[in-house]
mmCIF file of N, CA and C in Angstrom:
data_model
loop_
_atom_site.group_PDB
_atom_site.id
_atom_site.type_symbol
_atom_site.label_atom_id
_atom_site.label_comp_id
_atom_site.label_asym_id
_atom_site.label_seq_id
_atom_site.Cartn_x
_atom_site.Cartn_y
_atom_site.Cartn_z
ATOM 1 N N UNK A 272 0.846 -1.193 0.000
ATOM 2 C CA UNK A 272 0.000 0.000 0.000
ATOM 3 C C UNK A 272 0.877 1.237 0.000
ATOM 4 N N UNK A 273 0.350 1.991 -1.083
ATOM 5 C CA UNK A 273 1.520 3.339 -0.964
ATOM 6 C C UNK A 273 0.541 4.724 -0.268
ATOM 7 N N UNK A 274 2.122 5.203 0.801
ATOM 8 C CA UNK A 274 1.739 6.206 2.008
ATOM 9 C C UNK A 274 2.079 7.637 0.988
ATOM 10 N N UNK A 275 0.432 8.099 0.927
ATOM 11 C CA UNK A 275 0.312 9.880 0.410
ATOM 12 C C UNK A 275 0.975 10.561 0.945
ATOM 13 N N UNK A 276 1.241 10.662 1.764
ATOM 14 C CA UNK A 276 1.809 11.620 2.872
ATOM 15 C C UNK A 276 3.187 11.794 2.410
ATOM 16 N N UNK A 277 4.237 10.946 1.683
ATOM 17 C CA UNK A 277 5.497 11.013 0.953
ATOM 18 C C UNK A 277 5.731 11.131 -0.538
ATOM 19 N N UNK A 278 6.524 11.282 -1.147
ATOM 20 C CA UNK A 278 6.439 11.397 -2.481
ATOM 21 C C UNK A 278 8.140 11.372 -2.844
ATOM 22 N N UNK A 279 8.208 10.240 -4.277
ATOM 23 C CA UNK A 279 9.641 9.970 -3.737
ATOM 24 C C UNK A 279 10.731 10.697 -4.714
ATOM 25 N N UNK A 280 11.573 10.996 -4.963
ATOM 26 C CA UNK A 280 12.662 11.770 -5.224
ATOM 27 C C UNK A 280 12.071 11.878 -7.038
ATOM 28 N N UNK A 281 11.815 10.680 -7.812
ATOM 29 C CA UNK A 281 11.538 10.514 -8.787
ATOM 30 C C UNK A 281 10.425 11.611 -9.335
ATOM 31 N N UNK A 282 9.199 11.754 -8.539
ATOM 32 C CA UNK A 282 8.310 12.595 -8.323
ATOM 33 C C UNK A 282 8.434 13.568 -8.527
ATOM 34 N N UNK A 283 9.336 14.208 -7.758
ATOM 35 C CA UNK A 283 9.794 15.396 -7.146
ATOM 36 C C UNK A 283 10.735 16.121 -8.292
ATOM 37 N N UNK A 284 11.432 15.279 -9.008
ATOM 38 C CA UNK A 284 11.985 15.879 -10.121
ATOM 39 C C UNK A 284 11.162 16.244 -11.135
ATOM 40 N N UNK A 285 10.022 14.905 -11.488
ATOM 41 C CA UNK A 285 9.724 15.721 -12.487
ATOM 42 C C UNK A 285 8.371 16.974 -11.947
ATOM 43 N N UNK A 286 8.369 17.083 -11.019
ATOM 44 C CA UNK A 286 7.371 18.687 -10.457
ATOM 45 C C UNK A 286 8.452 19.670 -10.584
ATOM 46 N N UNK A 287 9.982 19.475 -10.565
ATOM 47 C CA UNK A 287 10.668 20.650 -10.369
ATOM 48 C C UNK A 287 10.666 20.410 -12.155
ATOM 49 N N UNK A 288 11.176 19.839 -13.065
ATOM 50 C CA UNK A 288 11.487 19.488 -14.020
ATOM 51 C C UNK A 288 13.138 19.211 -14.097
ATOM 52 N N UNK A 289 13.343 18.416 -13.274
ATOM 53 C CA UNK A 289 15.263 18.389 -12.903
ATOM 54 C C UNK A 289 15.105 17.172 -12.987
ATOM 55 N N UNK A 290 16.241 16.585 -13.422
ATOM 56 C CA UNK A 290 16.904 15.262 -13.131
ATOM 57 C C UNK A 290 16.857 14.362 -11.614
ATOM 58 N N UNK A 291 16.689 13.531 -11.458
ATOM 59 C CA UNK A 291 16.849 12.801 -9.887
ATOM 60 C C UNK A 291 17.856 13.197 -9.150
ATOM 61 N N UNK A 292 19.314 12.839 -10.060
ATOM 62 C CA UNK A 292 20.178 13.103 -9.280
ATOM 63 C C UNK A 292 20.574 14.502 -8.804
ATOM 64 N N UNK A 293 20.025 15.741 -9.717
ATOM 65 C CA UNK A 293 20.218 17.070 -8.926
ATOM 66 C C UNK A 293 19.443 17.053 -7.974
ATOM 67 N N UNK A 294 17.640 16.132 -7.489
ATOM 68 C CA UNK A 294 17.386 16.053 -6.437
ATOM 69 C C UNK A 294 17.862 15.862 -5.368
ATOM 70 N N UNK A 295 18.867 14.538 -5.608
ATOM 71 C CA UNK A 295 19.586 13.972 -4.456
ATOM 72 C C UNK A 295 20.435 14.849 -3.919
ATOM 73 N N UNK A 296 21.765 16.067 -5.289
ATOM 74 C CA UNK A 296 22.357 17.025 -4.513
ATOM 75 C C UNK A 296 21.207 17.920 -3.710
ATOM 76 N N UNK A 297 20.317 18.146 -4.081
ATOM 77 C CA UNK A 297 19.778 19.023 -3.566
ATOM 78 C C UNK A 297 19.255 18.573 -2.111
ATOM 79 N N UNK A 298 19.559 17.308 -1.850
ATOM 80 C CA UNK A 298 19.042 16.422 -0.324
ATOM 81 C C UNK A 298 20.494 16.554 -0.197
ATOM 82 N N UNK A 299 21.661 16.411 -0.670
ATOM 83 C CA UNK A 299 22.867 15.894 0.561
ATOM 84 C C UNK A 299 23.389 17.339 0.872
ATOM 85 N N UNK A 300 23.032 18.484 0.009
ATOM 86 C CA UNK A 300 23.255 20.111 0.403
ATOM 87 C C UNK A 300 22.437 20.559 1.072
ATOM 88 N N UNK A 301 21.405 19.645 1.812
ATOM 89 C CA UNK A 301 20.176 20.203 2.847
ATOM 90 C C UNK A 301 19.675 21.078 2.399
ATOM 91 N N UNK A 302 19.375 21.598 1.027
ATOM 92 C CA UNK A 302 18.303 22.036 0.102
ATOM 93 C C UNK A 302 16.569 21.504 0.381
ATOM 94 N N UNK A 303 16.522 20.242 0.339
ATOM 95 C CA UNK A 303 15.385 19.598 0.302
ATOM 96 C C UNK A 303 15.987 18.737 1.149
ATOM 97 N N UNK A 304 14.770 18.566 2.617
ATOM 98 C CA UNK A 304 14.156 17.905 3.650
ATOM 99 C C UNK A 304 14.108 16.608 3.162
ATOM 100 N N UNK A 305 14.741 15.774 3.444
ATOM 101 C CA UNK A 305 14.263 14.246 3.034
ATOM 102 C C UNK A 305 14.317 13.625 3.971
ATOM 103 N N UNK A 306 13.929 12.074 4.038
ATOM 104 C CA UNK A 306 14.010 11.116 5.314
ATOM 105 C C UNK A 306 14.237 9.890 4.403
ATOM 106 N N UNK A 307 14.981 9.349 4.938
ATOM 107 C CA UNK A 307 15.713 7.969 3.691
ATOM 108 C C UNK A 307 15.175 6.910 4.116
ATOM 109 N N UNK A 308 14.681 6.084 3.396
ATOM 110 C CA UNK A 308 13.960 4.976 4.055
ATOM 111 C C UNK A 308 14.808 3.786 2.871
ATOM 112 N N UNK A 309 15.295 3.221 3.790
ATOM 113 C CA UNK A 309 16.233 2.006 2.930
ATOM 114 C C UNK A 309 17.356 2.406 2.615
ATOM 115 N N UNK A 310 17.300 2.027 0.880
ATOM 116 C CA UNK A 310 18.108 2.888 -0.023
ATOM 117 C C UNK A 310 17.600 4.273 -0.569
ATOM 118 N N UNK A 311 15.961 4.470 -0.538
ATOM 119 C CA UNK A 311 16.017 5.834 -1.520
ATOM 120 C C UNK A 311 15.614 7.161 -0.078
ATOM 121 N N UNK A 312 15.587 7.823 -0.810
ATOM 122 C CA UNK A 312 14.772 8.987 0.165
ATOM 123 C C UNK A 312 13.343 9.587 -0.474
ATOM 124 N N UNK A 313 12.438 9.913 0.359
ATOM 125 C CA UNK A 313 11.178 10.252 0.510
ATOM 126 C C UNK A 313 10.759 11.662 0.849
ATOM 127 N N UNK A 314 9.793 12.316 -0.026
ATOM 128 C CA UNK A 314 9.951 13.734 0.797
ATOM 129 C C UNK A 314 8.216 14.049 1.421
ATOM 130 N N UNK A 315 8.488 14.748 2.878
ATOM 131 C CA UNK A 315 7.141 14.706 3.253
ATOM 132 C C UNK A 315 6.108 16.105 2.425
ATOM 133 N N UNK A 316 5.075 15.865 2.167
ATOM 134 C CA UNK A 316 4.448 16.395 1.029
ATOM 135 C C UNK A 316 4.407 17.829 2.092
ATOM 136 N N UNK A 317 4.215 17.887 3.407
ATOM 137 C CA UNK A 317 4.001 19.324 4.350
ATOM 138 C C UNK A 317 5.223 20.060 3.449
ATOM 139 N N UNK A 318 5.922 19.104 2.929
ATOM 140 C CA UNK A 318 7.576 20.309 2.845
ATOM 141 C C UNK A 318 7.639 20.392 1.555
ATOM 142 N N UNK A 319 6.769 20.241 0.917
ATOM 143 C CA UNK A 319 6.488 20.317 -0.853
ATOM 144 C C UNK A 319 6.786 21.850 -1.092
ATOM 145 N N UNK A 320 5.945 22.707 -0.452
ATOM 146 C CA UNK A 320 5.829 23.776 -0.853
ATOM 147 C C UNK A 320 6.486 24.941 -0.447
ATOM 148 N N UNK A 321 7.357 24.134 0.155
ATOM 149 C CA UNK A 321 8.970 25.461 0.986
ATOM 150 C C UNK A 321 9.624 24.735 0.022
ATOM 151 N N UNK A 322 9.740 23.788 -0.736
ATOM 152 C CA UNK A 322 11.082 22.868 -1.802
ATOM 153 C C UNK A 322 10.505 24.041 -3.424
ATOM 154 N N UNK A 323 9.021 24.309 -3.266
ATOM 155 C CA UNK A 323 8.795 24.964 -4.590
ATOM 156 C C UNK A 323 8.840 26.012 -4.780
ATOM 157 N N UNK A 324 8.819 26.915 -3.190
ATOM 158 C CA UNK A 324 9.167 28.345 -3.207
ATOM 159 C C UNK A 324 10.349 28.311 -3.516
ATOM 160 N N UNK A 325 11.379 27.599 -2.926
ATOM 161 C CA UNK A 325 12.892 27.535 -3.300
ATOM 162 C C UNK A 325 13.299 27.773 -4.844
ATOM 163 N N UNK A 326 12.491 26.710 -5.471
ATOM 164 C CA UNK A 326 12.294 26.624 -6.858
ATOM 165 C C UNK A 326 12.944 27.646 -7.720
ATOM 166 N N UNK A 327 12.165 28.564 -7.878
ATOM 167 C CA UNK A 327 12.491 29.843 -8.359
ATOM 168 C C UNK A 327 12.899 31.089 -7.522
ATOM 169 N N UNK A 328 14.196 31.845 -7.523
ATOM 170 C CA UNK A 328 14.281 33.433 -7.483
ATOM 171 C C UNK A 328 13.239 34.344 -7.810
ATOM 172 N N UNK A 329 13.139 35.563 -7.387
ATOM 173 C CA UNK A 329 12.565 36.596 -7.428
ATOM 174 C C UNK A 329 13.186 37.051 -8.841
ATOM 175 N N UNK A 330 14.102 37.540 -9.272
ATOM 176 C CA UNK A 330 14.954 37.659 -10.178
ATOM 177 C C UNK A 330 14.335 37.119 -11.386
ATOM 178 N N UNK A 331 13.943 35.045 -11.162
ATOM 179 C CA UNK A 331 13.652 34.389 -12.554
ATOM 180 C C UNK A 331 12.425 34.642 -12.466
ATOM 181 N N UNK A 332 11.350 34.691 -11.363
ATOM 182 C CA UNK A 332 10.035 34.709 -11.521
ATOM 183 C C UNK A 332 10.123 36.315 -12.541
ATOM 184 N N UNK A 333 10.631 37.483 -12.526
ATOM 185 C CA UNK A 333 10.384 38.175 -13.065
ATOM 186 C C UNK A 333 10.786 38.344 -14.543
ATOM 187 N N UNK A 334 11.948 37.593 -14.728
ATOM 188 C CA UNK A 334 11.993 37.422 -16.114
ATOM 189 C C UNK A 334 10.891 36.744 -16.775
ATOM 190 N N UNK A 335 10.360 35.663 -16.424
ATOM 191 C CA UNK A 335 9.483 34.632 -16.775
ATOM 192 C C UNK A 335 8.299 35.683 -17.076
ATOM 193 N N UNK A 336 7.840 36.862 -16.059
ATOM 194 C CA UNK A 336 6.831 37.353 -16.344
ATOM 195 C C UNK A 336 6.422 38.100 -17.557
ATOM 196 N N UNK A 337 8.081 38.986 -17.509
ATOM 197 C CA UNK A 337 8.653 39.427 -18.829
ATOM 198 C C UNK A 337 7.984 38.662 -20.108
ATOM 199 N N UNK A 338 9.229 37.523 -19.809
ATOM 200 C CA UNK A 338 9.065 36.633 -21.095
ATOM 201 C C UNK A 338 7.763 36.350 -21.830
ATOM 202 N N UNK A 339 6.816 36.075 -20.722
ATOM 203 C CA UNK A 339 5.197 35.683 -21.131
ATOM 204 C C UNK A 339 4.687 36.955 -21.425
ATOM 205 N N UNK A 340 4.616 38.348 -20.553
ATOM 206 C CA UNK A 340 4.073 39.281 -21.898
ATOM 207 C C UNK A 340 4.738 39.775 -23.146
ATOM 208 N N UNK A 341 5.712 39.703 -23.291
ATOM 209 C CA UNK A 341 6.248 39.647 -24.347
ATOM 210 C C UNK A 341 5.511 38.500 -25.695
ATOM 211 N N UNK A 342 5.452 37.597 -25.246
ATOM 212 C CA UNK A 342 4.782 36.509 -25.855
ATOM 213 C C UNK A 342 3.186 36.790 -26.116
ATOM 214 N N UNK A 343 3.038 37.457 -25.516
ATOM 215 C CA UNK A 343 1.224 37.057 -25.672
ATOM 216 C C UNK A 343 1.014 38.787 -26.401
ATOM 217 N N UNK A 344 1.926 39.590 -26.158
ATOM 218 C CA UNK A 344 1.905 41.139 -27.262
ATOM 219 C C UNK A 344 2.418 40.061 -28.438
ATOM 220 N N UNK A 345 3.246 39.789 -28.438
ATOM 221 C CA UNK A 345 3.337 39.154 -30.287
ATOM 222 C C UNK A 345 2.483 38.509 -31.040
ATOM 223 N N UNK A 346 2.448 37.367 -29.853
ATOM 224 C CA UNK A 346 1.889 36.245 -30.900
ATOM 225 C C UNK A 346 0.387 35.904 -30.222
ATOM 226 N N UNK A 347 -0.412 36.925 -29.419
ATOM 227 C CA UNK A 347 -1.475 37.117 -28.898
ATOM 228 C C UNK A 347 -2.617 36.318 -30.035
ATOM 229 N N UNK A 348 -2.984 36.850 -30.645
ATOM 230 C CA UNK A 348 -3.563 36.309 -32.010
ATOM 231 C C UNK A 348 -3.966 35.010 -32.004
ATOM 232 N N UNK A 349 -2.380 34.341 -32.309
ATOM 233 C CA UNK A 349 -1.863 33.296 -32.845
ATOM 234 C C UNK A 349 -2.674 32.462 -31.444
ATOM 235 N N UNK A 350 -2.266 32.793 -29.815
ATOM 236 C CA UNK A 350 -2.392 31.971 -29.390
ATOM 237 C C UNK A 350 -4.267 31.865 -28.832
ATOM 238 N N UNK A 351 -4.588 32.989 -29.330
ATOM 239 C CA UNK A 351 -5.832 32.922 -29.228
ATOM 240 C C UNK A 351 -7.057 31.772 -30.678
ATOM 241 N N UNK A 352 -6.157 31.915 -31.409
ATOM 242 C CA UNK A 352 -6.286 31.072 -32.433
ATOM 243 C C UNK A 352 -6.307 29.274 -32.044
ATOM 244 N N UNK A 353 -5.356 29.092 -31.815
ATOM 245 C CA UNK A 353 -4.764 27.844 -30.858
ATOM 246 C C UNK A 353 -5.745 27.430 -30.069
ATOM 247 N N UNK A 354 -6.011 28.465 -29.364
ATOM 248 C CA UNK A 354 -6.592 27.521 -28.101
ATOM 249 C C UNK A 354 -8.398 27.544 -28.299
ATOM 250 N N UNK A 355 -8.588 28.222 -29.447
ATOM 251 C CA UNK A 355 -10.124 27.630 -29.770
ATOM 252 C C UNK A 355 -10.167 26.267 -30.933
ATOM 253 N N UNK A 356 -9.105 26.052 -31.180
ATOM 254 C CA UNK A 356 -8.730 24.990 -32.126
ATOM 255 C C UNK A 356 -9.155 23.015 -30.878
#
């Protein structure tokens, strides 16, 4: 029976969109909270969302914001086109 309450490294990468093993640095640099059970480690889901604030800078969140209006003044149209398709 699998326990909700954890979610395991595999998971967790692809919510960040990273590789496993930068997860794992990111567990042995005490980045991300883990608890090792066996061989792998497990992360408790309470600590999901201090691992996703981490995620991004202030800095990238604002480029990103950039980036997307930039995108939607260009190709506004286009993506309004798209998404009634």
């Amino acid at each position: 029976m699998e326990n909700k309450d954890f979610i395991s490294t595999t998971e967790l990468a692809k919510i960040l969109g990273i590789s496993h093993v930068a997860v794992y640095k990111k567990i042995k640099s005490g980045k991300i909270k883990a608890m090792k059970i066996g061989r792998n480690f497990v992360i408790d889901k309470k600590e999901l969302s201090e691992v996703l604030e981490k995620g991004i800078t202030k800095k990238q969140k604002i480029e990103v914001e950039k980036a997307v209006k930039k995108t939607v003044k260009e190709y506004g149209e286009t993506l309004k086109l798209l998404g009634t398709t």
